[in-house]
Short mmCIF file of C-alpha atoms and ligand atoms in Angstrom, two decimals:
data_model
loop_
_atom_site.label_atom_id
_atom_site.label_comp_id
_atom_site.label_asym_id
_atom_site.label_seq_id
_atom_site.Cartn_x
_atom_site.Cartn_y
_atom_site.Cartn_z
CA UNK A 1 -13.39 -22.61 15.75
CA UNK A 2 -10.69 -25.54 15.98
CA UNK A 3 -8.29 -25.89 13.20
CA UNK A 4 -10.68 -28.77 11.50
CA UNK A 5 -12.95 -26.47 10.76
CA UNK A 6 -10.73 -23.13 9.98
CA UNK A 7 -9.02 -25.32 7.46
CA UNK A 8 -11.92 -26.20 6.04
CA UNK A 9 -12.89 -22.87 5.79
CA UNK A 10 -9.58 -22.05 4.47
CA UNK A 11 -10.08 -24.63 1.70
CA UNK A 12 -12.74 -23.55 0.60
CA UNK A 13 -11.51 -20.37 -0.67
CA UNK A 14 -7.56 -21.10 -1.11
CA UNK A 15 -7.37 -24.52 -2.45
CA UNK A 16 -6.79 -24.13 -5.73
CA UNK A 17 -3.92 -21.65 -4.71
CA UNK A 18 -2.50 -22.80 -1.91
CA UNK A 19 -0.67 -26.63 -1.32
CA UNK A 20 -2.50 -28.77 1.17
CA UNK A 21 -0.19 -29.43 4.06
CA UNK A 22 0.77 -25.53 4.10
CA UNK A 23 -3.30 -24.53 4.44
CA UNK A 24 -3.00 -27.66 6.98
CA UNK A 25 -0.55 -26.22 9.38
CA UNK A 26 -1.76 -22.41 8.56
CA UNK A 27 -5.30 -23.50 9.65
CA UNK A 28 -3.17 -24.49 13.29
CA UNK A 29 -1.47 -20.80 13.44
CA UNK A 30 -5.16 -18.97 12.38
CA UNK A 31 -6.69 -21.17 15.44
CA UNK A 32 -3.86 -19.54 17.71
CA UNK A 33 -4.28 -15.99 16.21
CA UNK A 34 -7.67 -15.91 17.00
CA UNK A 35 -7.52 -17.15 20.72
CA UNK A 36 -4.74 -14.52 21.16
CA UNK A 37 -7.04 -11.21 19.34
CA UNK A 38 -10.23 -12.44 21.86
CA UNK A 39 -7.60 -12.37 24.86
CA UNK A 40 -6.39 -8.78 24.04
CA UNK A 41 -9.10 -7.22 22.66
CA UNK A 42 -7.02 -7.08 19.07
CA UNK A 43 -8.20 -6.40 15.61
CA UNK A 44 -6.04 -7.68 12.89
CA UNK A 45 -6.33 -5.61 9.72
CA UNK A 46 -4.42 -7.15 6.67
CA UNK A 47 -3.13 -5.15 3.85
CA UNK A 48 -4.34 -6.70 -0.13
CA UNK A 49 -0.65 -7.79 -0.42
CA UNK A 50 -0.57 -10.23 2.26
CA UNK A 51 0.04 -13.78 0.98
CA UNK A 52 -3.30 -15.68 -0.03
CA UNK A 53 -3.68 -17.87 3.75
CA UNK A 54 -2.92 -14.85 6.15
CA UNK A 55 -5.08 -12.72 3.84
CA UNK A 56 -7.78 -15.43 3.81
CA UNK A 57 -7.99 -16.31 7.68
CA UNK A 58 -7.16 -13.91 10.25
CA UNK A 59 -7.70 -10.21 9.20
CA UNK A 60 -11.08 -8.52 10.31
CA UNK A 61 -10.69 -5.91 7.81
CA UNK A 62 -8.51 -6.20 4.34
CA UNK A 63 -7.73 -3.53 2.12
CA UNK A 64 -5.68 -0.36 0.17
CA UNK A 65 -3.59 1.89 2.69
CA UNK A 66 -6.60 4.10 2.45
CA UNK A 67 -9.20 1.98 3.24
CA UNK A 68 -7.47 0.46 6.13
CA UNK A 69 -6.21 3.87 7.96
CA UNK A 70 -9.90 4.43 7.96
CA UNK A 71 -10.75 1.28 9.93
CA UNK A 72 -7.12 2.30 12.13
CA UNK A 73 -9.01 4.97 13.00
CA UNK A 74 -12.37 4.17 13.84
CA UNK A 75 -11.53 0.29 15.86
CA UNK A 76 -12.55 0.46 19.24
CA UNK A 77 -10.09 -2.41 20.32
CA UNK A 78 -7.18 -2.57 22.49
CA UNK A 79 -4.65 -3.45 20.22
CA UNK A 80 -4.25 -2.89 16.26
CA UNK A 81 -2.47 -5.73 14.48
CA UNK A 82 -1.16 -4.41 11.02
CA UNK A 83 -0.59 -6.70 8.65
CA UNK A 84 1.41 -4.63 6.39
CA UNK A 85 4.57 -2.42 6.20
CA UNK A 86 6.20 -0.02 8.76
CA UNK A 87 4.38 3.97 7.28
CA UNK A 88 0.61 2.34 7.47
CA UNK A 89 1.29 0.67 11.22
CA UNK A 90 2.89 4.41 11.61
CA UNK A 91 -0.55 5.57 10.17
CA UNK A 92 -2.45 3.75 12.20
CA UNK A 93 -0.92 5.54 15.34
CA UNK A 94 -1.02 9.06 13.99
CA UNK A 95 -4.87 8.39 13.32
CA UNK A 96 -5.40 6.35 16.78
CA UNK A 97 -2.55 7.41 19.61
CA UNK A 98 -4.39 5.39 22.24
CA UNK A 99 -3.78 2.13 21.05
CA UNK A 100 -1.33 -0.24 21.50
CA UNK A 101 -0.13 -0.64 17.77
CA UNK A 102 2.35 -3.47 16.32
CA UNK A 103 3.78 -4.62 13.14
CA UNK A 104 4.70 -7.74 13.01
CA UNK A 105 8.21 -8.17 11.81
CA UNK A 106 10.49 -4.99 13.04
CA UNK A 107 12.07 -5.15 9.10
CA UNK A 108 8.64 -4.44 6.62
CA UNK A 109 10.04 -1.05 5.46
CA UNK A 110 8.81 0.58 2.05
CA UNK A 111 11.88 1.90 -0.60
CA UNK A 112 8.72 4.44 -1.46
CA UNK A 113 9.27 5.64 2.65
CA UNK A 114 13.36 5.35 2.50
CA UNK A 115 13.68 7.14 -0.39
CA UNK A 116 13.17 10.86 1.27
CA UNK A 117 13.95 12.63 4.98
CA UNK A 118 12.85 15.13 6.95
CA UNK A 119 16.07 17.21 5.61
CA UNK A 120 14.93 16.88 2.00
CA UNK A 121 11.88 18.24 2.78
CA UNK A 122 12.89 20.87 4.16
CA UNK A 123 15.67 21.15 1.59
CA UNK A 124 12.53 21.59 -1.10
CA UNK A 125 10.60 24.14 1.23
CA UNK A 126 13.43 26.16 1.52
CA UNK A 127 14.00 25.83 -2.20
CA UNK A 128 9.93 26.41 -3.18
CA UNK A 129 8.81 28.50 -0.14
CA UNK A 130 5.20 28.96 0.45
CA UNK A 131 4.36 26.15 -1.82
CA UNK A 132 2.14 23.39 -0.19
CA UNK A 133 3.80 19.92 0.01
CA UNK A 134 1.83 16.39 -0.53
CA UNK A 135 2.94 13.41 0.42
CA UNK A 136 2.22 9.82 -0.05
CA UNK A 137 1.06 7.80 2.65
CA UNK A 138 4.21 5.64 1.53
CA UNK A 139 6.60 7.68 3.97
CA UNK A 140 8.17 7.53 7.58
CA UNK A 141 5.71 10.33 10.27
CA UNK A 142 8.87 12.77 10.54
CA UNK A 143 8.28 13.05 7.11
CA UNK A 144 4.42 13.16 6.93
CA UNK A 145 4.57 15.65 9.92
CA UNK A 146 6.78 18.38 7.46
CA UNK A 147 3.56 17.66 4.87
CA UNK A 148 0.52 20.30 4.08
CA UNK A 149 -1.94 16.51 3.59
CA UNK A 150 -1.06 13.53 2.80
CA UNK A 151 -2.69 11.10 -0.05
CA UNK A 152 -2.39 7.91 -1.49
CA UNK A 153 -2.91 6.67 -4.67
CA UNK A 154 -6.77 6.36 -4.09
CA UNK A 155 -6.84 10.25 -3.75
CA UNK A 156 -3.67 11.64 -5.12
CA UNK A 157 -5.40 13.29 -7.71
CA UNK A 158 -8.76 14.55 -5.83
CA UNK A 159 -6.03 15.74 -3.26
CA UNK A 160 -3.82 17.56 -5.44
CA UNK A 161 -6.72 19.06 -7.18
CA UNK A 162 -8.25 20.44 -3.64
CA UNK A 163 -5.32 22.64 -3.06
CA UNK A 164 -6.08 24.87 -5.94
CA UNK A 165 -1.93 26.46 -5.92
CA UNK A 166 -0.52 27.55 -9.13
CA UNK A 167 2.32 24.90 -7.95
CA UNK A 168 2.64 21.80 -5.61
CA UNK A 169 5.18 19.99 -3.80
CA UNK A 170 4.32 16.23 -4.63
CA UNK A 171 6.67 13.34 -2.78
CA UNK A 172 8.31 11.05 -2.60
CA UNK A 173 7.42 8.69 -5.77
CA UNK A 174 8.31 9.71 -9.35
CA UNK A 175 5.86 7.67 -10.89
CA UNK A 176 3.07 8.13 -9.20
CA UNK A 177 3.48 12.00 -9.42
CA UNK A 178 4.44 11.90 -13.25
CA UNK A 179 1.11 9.64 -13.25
CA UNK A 180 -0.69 12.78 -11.52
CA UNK A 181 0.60 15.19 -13.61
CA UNK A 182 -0.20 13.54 -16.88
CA UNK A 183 -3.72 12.85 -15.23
CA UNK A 184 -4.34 16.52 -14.39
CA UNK A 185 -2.56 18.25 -17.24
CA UNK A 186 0.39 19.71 -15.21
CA UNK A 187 4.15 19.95 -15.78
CA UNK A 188 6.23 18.56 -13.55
CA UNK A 189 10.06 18.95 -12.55
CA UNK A 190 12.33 17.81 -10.25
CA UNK A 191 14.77 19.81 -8.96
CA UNK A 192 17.77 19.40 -7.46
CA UNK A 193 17.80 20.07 -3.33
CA UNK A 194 21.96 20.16 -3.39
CA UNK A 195 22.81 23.17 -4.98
CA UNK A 196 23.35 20.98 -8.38
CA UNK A 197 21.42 22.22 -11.56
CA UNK A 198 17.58 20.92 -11.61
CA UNK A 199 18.04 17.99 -13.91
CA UNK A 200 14.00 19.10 -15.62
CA UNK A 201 13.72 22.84 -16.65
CA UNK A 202 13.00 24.78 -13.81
CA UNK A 203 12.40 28.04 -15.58
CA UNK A 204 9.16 26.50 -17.18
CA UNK A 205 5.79 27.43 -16.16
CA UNK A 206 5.71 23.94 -13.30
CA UNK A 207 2.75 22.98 -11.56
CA UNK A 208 4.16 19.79 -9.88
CA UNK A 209 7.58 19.55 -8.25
CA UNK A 210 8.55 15.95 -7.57
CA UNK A 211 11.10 13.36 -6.27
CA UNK A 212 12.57 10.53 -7.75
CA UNK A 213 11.96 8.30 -5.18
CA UNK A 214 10.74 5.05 -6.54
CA UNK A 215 9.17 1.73 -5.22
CA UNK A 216 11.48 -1.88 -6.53
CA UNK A 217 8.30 -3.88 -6.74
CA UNK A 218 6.58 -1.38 -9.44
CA UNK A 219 9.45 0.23 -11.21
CA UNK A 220 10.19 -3.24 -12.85
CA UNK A 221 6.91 -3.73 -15.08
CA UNK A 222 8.19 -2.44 -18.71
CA UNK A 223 5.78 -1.60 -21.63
CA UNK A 224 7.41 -4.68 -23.39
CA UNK A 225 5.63 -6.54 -20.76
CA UNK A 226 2.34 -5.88 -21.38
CA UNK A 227 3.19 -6.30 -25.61
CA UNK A 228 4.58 -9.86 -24.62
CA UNK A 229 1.13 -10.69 -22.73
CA UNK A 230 -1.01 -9.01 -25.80
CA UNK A 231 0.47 -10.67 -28.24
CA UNK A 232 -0.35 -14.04 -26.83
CA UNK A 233 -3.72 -12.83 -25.04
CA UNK A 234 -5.10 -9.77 -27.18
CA UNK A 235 -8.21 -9.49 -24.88
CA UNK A 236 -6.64 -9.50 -21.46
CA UNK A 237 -7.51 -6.59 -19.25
CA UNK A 238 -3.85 -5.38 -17.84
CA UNK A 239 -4.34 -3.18 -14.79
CA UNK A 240 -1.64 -1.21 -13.57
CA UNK A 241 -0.24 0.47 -9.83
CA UNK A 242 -0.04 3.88 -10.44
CA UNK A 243 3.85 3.40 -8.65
CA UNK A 244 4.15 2.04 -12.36
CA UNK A 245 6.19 4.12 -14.60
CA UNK A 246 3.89 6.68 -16.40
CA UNK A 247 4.69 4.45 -20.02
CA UNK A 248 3.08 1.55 -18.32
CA UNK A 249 0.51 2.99 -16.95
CA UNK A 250 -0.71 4.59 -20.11
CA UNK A 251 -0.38 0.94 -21.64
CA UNK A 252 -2.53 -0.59 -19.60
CA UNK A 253 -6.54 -0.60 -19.70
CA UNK A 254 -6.84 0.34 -16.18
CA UNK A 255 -4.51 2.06 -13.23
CA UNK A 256 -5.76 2.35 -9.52
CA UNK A 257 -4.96 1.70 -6.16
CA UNK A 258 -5.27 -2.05 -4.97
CA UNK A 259 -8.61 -1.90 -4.06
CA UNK A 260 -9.57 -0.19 -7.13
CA UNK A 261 -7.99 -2.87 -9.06
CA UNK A 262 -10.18 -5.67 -7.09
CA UNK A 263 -13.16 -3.91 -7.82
CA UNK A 264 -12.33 -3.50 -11.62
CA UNK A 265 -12.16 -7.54 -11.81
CA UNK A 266 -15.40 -7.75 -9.43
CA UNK A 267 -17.25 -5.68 -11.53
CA UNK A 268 -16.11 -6.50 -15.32
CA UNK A 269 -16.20 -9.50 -17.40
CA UNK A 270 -12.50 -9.35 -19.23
CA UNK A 271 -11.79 -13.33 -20.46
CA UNK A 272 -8.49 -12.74 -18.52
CA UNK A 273 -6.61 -10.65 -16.49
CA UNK A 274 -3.35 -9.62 -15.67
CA UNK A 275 -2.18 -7.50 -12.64
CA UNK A 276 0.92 -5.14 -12.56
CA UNK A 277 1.95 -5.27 -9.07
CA UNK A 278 2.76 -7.35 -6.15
CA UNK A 279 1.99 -10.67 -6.87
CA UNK A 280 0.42 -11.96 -3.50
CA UNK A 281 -2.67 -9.32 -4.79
CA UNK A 282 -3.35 -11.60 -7.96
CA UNK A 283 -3.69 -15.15 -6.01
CA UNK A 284 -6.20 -13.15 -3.52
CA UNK A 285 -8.17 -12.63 -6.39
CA UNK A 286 -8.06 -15.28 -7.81
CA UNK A 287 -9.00 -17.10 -4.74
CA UNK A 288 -12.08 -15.06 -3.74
CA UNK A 289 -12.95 -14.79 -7.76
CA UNK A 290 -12.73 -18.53 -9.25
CA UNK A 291 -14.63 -17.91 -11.99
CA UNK A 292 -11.98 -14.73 -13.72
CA UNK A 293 -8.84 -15.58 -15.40
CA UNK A 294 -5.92 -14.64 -13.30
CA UNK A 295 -2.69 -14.25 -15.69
CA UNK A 296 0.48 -14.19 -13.39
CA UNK A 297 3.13 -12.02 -14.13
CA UNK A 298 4.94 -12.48 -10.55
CA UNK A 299 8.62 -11.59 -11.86
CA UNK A 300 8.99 -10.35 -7.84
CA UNK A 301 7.32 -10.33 -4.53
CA UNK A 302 7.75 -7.34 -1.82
CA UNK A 303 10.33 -7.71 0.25
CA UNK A 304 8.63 -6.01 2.61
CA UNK A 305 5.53 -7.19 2.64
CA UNK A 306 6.67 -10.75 2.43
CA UNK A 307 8.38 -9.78 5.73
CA UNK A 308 4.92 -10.41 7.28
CA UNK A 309 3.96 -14.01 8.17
CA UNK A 310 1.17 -16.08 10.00
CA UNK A 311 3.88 -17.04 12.66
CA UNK A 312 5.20 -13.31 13.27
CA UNK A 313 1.66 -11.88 13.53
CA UNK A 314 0.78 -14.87 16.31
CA UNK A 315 4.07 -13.80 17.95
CA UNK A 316 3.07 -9.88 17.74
CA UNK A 317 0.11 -10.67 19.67
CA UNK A 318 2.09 -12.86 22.37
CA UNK A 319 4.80 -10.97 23.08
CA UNK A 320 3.79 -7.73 22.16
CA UNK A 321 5.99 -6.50 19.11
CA UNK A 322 6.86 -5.00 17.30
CA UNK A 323 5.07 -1.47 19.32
CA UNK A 324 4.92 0.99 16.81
CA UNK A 325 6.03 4.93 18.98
CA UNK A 326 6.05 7.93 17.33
CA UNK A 327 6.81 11.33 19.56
CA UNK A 328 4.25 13.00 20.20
CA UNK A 329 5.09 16.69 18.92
CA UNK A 330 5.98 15.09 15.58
CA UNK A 331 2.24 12.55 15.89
CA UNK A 332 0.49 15.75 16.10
CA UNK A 333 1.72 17.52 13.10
CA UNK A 334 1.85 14.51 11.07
CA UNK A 335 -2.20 13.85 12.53
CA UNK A 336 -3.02 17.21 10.62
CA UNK A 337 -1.98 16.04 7.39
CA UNK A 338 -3.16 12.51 7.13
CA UNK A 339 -6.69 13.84 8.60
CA UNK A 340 -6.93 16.37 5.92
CA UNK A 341 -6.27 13.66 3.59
CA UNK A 342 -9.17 11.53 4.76
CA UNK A 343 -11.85 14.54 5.07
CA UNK A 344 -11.18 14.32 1.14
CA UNK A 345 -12.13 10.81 1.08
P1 LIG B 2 -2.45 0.96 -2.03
O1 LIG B 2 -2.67 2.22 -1.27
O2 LIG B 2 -2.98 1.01 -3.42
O3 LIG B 2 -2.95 -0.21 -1.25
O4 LIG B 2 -0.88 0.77 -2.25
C1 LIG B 2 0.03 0.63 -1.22
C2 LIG B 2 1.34 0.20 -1.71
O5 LIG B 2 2.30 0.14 -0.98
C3 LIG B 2 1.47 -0.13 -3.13
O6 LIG B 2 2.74 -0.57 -3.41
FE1 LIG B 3 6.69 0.01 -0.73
FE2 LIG B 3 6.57 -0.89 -3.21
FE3 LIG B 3 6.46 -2.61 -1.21
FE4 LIG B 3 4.37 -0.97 -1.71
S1 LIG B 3 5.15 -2.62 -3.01
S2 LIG B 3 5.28 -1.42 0.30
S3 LIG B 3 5.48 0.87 -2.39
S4 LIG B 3 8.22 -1.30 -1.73
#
């Protein structure tokens, strides 16, 4: 394809969301991305935060961290491309250690993935001993390697559910786990790991045991929010991240992962719609969905994600970076988890 026609193929799906002479010289950099993937056997797979012309052009695969771990693991190519932050390129290696994986910008971290170490964990084991430990796919491999199974907020629930414990270690994000424990009827603490007193009860009857890590995107949607938007759209559909606080969540008509989200628009018939979460996710739909009524809320981008542009990801592929290495004894253990996680779909 030359860049005529991949910018008219852009166009077609991004015009009404993207400026002209940006889709113009995008259409130039997707040309160049795709010469590069033939020439080393690459497949690009794009997370559904990427911003609307990388999302639109040069992935072969788009999707939640779930959805695209799956693909990680089953491509056949040379060389994975991830479009997306630092623990699902990490992912992607765990699942598929014979590939040459790279993230395109070296600084697409995750404040879900800072927030908790390998010392923590074991802090908590030490603390709850015997008691299995779930984490979200949102976390660094040293971490997911210290993990019983991973999840992510496709599964969290179904995973939690399989373990069938009278208790459950459940890190690192305090929303999401509140948002599992309200969904499955447990009680949840969190507990201090430094010898300080456990700022929930812990002599109640728990079933969860979180963390209060949190992610900055998510943890800034309010319920006063969604009252602003209803009182000047009283039949929007409001769909929520379960990283949202456990208030918003419950305010909203609908929480899921991203693709779960997508599918909700695809598949109901709302007069308008208004996404809590990163705000690349509500131009993508509204691009591939012209006819639904996209309300935009963007009060912030990821940092992190926005880390990751056309130009880095044609620079990944030409000068191989950033590799993504994880040691081998620590790959293994963190395989176990993340592969338990996916046999529970
Ligand atoms: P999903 O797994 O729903 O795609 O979410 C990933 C993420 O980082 C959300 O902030
Ligand atoms: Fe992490 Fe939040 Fe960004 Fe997702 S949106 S990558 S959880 S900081």
């Amino acid at each position: 394809m030359n860049s005529q026609e991949m910018y008219e193929k852009m166009k077609a799906k991004l015009e009404r969301v993207v400026p002209d002479v940006e889709l113009r010289y995008k259409a130039e950099i997707a040309v160049e991305i795709e010469e590069l993937k033939k020439h080393r056997n690459a497949v690009i797979l794009g997370h559904n935060y990427m911003e609307p012309a990388l999302f639109h052009s040069i992935p072969d695969f788009t999707g939640d961290s779930l959805d695209l771990s799956r693909k990680a693991a089953r491509t056949d190519k040379d060389v994975i491309v991830f479009c997306g932050v630092r623990f699902m390129a990490e992912t992607a290696k765990i699942l598929n250690p014979s590939k040459t994986v790279l993230l395109p910008s070296a600084k697409a971290g995750c404040s879900l993935a800072a927030s908790i170490t390998v010392d923590d964990v074991h802090a908590l084991k030490n603390k709850f001993p015997g008691v299995p430990v779930v984490t979200y796919v949102n976390t660094y491999a040293d971490v997911k390697a210290e993990s019983d199974i991973c999840c992510t907020s496709s599964n969290a629930i179904a995973v939690v559910e399989s373990l069938h414990t009278q208790a459950v270690i459940f890190l690192p994000d305090e929303y999401l786990a509140k948002n599992v424990a309200r969904e499955t009827g447990k009680h949840i603490i969190f507990p201090s790991v430094s010898g300080g007193k456990t700022d929930s009860d812990d002599g109640l009857d728990y079933q969860l045991i979180g963390w209060r890590g949190r992610c900055e995107v998510h943890e800034k949607f309010t319920v006063k929010d969604i009252e602003t938007v209803r009182a000047q759209f009283p039949d929007v559909a409001i769909l929520a991240h379960p990283e949202c606080s456990p208030e918003v969540t419950a305010a909203a008509d609908f929480s899921g992962s991203t693709n779960a989200m997508i599918r909700y628009v695809q598949e109901s018939q709302a007069p308008h719609y208004l996404l809590l979460t990163e705000c690349a996710m509500g131009d993508n739909i509204a691009a591939a969905n012209p006819q639904k009524d996209m309300l935009r809320l963007c009060m912030v981008r990821c940092p992190h994600m926005n880390m990751i542009t056309m130009e880095d990801t044609r620079d990944a592929l030409k000068f191989n970076q950033y590799v993504i290495e994880i040691p081998e004894e620590i790959r293994i253990k963190a395989y176990r988890a993340v592969e338990r996680m996916i046999q529970i779909g």
